[in-house]
XYZ file of C-alpha atoms in Angstrom:
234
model
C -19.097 -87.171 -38.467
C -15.293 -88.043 -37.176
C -15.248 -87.198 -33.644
C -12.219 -84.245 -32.116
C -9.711 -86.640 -30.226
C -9.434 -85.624 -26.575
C -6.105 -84.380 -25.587
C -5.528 -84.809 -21.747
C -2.101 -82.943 -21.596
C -1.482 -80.881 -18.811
C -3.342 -78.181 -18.109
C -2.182 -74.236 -16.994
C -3.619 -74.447 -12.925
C -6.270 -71.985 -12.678
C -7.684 -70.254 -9.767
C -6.715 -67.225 -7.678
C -2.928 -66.064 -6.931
C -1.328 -67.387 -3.994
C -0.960 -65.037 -1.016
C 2.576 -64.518 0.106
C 3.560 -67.334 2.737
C 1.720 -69.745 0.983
C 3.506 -70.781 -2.117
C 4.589 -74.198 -1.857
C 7.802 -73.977 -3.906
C 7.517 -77.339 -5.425
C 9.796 -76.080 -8.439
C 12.594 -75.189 -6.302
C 14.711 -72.691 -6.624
C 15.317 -70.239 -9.684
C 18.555 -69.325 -10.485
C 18.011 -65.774 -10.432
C 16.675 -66.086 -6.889
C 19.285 -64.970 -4.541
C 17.379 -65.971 -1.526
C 16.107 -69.173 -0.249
C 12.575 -68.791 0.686
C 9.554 -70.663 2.658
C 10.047 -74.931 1.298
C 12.982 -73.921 -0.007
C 14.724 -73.473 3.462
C 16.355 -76.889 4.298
C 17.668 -75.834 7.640
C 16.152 -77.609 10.768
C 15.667 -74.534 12.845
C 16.260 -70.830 12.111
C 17.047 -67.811 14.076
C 14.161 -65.108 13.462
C 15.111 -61.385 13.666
C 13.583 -58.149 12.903
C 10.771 -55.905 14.135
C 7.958 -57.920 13.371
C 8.184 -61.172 15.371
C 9.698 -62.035 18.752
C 13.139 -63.207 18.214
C 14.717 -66.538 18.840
C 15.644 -69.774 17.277
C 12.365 -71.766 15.935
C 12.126 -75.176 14.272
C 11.678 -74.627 10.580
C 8.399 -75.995 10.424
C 7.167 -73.474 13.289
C 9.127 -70.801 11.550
C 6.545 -71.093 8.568
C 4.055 -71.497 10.080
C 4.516 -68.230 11.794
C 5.265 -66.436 8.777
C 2.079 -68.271 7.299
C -0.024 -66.881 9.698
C 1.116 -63.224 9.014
C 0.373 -63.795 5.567
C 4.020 -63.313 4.265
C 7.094 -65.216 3.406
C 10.100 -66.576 5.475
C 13.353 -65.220 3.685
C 16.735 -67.048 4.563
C 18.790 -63.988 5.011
C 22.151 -65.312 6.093
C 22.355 -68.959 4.817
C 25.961 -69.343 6.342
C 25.499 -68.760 9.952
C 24.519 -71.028 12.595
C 21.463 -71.605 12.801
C 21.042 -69.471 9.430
C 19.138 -66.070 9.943
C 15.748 -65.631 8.657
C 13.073 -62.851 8.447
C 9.996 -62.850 7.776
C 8.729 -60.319 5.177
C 6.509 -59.837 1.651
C 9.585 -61.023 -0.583
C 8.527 -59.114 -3.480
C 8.656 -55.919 -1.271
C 12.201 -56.832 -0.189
C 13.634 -57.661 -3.620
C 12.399 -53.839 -4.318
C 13.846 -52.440 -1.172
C 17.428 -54.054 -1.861
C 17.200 -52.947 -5.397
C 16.512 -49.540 -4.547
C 19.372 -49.402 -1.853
C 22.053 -51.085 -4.193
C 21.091 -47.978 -6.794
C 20.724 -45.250 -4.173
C 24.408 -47.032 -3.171
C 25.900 -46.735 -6.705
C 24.302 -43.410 -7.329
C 26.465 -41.908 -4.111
C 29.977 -43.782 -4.697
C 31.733 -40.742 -6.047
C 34.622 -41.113 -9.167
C 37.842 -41.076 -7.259
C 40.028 -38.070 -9.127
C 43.941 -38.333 -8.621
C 46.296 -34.882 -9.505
C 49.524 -35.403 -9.749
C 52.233 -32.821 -9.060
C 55.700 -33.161 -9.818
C 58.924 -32.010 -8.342
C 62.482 -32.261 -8.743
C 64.940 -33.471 -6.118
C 65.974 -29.609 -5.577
C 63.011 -28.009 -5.888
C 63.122 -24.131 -4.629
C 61.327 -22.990 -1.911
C 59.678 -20.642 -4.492
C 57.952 -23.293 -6.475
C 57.696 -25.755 -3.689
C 54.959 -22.779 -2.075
C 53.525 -22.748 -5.197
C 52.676 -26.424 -6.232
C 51.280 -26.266 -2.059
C 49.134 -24.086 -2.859
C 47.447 -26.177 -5.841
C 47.700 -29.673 -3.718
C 45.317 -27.743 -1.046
C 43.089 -26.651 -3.762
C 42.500 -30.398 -4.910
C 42.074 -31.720 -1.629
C 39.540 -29.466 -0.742
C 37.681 -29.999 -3.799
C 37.756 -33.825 -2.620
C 40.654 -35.205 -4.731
C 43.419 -37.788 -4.297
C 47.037 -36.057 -4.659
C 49.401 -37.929 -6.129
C 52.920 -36.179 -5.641
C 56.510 -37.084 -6.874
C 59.918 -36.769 -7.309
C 61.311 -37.602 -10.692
C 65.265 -38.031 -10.972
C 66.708 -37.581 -14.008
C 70.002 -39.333 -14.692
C 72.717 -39.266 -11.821
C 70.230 -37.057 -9.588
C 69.035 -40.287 -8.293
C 71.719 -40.130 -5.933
C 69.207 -37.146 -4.087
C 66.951 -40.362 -3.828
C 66.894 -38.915 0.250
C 66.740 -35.607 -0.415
C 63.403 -36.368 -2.625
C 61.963 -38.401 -0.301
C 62.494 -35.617 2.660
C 60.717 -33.448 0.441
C 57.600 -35.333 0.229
C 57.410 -36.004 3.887
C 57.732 -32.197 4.391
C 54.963 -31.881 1.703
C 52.201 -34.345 3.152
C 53.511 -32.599 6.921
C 51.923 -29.356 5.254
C 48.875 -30.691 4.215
C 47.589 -32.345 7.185
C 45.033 -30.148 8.130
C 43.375 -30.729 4.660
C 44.684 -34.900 3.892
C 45.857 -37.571 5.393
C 48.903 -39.332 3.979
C 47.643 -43.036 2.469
C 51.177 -44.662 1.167
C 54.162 -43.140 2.023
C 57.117 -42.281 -0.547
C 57.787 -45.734 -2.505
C 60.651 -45.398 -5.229
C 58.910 -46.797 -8.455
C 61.587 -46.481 -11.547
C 62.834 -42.876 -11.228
C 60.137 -41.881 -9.299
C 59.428 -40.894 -5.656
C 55.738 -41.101 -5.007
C 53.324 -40.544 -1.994
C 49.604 -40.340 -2.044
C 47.621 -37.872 -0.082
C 43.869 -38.444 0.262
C 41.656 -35.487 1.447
C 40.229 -35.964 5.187
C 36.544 -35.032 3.904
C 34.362 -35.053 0.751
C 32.985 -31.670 -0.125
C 29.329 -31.581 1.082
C 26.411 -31.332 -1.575
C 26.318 -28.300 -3.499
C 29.392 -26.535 -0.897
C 31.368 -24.620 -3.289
C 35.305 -24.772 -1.631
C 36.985 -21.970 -1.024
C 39.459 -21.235 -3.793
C 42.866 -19.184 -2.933
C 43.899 -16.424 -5.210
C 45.334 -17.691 -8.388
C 49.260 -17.176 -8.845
C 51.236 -15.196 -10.944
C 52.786 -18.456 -13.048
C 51.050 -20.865 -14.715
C 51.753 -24.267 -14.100
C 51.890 -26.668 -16.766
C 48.777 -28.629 -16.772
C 48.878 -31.917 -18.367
C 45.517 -34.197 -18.756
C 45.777 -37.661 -19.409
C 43.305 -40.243 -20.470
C 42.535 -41.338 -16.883
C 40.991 -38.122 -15.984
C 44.252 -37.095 -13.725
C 46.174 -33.924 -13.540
C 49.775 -33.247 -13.538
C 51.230 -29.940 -12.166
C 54.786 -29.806 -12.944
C 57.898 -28.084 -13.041
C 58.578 -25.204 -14.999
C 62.048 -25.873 -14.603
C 62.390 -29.323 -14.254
C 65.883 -30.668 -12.832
């Protein structure tokens, strides 16, 4: 009967899990790894910080030992600094903790919304009052207000009359925004941007004035902005 050759390839290492601290890290490290951990950490001494160990710069080889002894890992935190900054923690529990932040992070960073409102260089006093009154209802629902002057033609010589207008317009909303680039002449516009001074909180409805008798034109774009314009443009 022909005997099975023997095959003495490597074989998958058997045996329990290692506990955290004591992986060896003989592969080195994975791309996908964004910290340096335990072997891996080439430094010669470390600075230790956090709430679990007494802090202070070590010699690496004490370092691990220390996190060795608490059963857990030694995690190069800040590479860059001098002596780089370590802590010693479960790294699988940390990977989930900064995941979880960076998502509770992104879930809170709120779209940015911009309305525009336009005027002309001689804008009345009448419908001055009136686009007001709609630039303090977007700021207080927590928008960006993007106001300008448009000249059309020779009224570009008002060029100072429109930008007087706009520094009378962000003057009356400073209880409500805060002016964040004062009037710049792009083309034949006038523009300054007003951002509010607070976010709405949670669930806080703001107040809303009384609507007007006129209607402003409302134009959407694509980018999710607003324009309120002039009725009677100039």
């Amino acid at each position: 009967m022909e005997k099975k050759p023997n095959f003495s390839g490597p074989r998958r290492p058997g045996g329990p899990r290692p506990k955290p601290g004591q992986r060896n890290d003989r592969r080195g490290r994975s791309d996908k790894d964004p910290y340096a951990t335990n072997e891996q950490i080439r430094a010669r001494e470390v600075r230790l910080g956090g709430d679990n160990v007494e802090n202070g710069i070590y010699p690496i080889d004490k370092a691990r030992k220390i996190a060795a002894g608490m059963e857990l890992d030694l995690i190069e935190i800040s590479p860059t600094a001098e002596p780089p900054v370590c802590r010693i923690l479960d790294y699988q529990k940390f990977l989930y903790q900064q995941k979880k932040r960076q998502k509770e992070q992104k879930a809170k960073a709120a779209k940015v919304v911009v309305k525009e409102i336009r005027f002309g260089p001689q804008t009345d006093d009448h419908d001055y009052n009136f686009k007001l009154k709609h630039a303090r209802g977007f700021l207080q629902e927590g928008s960006k207000v993007k106001a300008y002057v448009f000249f059309r033609g020779r009224s570009i010589l008002f060029k100072e009359q429109g930008e007087v207008l706009l520094l009378r317009f962000a003057n009356d909303l400073e209880d409500l925004g805060k002016v964040e680039q004062m009037p710049v002449l792009e083309g034949k516009r006038m523009i300054i941007m007003i951002s509010p001074l607070k976010a709405p909180k949670k669930g806080e409805t703001p107040k809303k004035e009384r609507p007007a008798k006129e209607t402003p034109e409302i134009q959407s774009e694509n980018n999710g902005s607003e324009k309120v314009t002039d009725q009677n443009p100039e």
